mmCIF file of C-alpha atoms in Angstrom:
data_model
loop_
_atom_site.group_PDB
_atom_site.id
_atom_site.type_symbol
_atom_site.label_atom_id
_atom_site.label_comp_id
_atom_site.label_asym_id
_atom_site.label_seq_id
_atom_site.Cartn_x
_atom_site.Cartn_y
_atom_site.Cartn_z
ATOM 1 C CA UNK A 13 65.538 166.917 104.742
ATOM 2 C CA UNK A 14 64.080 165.226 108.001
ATOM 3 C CA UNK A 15 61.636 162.328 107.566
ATOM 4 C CA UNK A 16 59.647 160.476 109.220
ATOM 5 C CA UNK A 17 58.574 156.919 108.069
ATOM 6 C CA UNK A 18 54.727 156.771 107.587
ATOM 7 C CA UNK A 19 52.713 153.611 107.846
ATOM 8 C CA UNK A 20 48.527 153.579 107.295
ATOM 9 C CA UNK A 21 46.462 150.497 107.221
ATOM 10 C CA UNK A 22 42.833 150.200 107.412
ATOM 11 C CA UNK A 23 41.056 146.241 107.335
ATOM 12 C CA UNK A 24 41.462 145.841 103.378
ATOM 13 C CA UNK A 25 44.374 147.440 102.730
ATOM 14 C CA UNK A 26 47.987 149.251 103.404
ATOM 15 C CA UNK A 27 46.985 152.922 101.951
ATOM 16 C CA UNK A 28 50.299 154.017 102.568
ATOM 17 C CA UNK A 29 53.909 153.434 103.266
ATOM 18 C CA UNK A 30 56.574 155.867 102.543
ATOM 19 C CA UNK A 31 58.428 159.038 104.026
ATOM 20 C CA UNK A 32 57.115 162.144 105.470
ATOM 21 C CA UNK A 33 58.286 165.206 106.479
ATOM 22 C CA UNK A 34 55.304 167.063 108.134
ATOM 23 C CA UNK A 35 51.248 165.208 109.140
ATOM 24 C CA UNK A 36 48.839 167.106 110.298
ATOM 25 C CA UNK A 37 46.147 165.064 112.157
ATOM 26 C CA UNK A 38 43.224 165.393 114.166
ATOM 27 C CA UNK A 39 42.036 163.796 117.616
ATOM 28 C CA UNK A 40 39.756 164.327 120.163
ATOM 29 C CA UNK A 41 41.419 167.802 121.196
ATOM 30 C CA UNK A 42 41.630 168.855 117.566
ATOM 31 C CA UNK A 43 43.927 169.568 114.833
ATOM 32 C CA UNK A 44 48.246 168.113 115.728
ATOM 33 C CA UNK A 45 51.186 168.894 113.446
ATOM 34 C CA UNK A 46 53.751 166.456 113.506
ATOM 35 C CA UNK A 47 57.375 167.235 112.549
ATOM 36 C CA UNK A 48 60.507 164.847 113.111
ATOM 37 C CA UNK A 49 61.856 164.374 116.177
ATOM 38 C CA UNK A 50 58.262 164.607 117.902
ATOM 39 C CA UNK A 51 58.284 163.022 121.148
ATOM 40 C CA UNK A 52 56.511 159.426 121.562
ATOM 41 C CA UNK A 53 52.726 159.812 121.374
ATOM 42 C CA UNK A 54 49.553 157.311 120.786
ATOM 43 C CA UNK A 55 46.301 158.991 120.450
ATOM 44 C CA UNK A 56 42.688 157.967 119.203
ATOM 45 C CA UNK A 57 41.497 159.798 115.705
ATOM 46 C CA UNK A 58 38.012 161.114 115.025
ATOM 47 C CA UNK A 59 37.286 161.667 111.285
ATOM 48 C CA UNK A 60 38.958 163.928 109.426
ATOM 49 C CA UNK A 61 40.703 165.427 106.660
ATOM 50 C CA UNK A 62 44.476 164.778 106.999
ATOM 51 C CA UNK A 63 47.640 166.680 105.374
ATOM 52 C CA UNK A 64 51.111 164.448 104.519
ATOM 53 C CA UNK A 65 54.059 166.473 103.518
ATOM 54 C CA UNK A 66 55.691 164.392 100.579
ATOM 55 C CA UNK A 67 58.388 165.779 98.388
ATOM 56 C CA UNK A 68 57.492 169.411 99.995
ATOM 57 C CA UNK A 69 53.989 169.045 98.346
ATOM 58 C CA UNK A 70 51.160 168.732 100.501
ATOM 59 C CA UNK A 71 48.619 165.906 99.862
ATOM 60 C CA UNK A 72 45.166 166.070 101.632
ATOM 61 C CA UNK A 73 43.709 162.249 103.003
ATOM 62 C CA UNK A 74 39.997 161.431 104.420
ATOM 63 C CA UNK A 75 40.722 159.444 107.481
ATOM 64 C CA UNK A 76 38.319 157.740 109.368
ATOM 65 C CA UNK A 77 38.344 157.215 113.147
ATOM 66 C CA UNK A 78 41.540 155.173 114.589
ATOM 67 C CA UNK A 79 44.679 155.187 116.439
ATOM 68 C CA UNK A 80 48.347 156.632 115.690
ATOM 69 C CA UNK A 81 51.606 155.759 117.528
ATOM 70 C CA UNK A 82 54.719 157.720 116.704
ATOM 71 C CA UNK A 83 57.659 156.918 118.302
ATOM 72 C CA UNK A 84 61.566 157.205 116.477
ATOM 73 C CA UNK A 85 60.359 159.248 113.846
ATOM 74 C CA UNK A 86 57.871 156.040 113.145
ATOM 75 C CA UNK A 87 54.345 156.886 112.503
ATOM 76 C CA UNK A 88 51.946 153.958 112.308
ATOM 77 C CA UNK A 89 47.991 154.251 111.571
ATOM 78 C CA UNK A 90 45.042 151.982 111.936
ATOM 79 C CA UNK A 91 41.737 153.207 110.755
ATOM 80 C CA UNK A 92 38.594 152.025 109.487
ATOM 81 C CA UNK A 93 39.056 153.902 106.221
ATOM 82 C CA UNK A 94 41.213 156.129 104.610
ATOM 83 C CA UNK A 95 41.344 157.435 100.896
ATOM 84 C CA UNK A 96 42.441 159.926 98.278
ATOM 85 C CA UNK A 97 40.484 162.943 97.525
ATOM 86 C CA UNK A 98 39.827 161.139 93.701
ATOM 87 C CA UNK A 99 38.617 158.060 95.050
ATOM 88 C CA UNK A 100 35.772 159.658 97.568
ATOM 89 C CA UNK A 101 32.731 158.494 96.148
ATOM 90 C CA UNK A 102 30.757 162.395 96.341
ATOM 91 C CA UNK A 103 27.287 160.868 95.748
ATOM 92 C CA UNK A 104 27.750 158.538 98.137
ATOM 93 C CA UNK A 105 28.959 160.500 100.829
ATOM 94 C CA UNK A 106 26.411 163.172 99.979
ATOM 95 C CA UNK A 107 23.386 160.416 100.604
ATOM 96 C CA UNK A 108 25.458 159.557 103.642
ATOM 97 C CA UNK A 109 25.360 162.703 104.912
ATOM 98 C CA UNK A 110 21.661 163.536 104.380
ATOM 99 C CA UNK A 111 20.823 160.138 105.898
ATOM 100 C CA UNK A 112 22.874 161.332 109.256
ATOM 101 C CA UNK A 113 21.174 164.616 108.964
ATOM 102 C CA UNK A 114 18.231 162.981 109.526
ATOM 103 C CA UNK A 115 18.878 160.973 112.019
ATOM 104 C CA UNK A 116 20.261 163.712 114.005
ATOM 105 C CA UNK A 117 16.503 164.967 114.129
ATOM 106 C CA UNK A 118 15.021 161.995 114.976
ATOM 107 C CA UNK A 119 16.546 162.235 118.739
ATOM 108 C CA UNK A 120 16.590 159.037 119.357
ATOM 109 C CA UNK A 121 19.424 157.426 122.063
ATOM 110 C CA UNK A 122 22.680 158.339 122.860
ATOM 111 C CA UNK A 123 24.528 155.665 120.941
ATOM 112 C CA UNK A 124 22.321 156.456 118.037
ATOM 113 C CA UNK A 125 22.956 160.142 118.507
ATOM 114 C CA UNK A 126 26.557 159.439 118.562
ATOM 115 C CA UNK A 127 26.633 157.412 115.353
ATOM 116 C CA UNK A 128 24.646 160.114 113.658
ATOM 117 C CA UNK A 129 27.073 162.796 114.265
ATOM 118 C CA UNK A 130 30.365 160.614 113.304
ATOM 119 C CA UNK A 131 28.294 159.658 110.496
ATOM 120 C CA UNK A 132 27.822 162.819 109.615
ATOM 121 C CA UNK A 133 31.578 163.919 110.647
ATOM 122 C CA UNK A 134 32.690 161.533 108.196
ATOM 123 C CA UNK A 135 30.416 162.330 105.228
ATOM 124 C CA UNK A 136 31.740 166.468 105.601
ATOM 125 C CA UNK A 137 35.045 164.998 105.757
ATOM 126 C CA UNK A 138 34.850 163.386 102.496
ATOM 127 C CA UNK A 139 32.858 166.079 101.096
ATOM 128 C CA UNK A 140 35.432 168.593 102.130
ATOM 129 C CA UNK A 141 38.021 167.013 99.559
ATOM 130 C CA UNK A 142 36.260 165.120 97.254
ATOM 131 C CA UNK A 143 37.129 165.699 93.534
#
């Protein structure tokens, strides 16, 4: 089976080293399967819930904005956060997500507009999988 060696760290922690055969990743443009042999790419992550291939059983991640490089069937992460469905916190990331809700209706600047909605991007993220 082809591979591909996967690398995530976030500021605390490596999350994850091991092989691959399929990631499915979102950026600015949306959702991006990756398969080996994909040609050299670095792109910028928004919040999301990520699927890793391992052992032809799919495993669902919360990551948190960041960048990925791939290049030789290499895949390396950096994020601000990244974790298993069974370690999301649900209470937490409910409060965190009714605390960007209202925020959101508050209209207040741009930059505080923005970090409202990732705020609230990453909350559903965790939400979405959370055990």
């Amino acid at each position: 089976m082809n591979e591909m060696e996967l690398n995530i760290l976030t500021p605390e922690k490596r999350f994850f080293n091991g092989k691959v055969s399929e990631l499915v990743i979102k950026g600015e443009g949306g959702y991006m399967g990756i398969l080996p042999g994909h040609t050299p790419l670095v792109m910028a992550m928004i919040p999301h819930v990520a699927t890793l291939k391992i052992d032809n059983e799919s495993k669902q991640i919360f990551i948190s904005t960041g960048l990925l490089s791939l290049a030789n069937d290499k895949i390396d992460i950096v994020c601000e956060a990244c974790e298993w469905p069974k370690d999301i916190d649900k209470i937490r990331a409910e409060k965190s997500k009714e605390r960007a809700e209202e925020r959101l209706k508050e209209k207040k600047d741009n930059l505080d507009m923005k970090r409202a909605q990732y705020s609230l991007i990453r909350a559903l993220a965790r939400l979405q999988i959370a055990e």
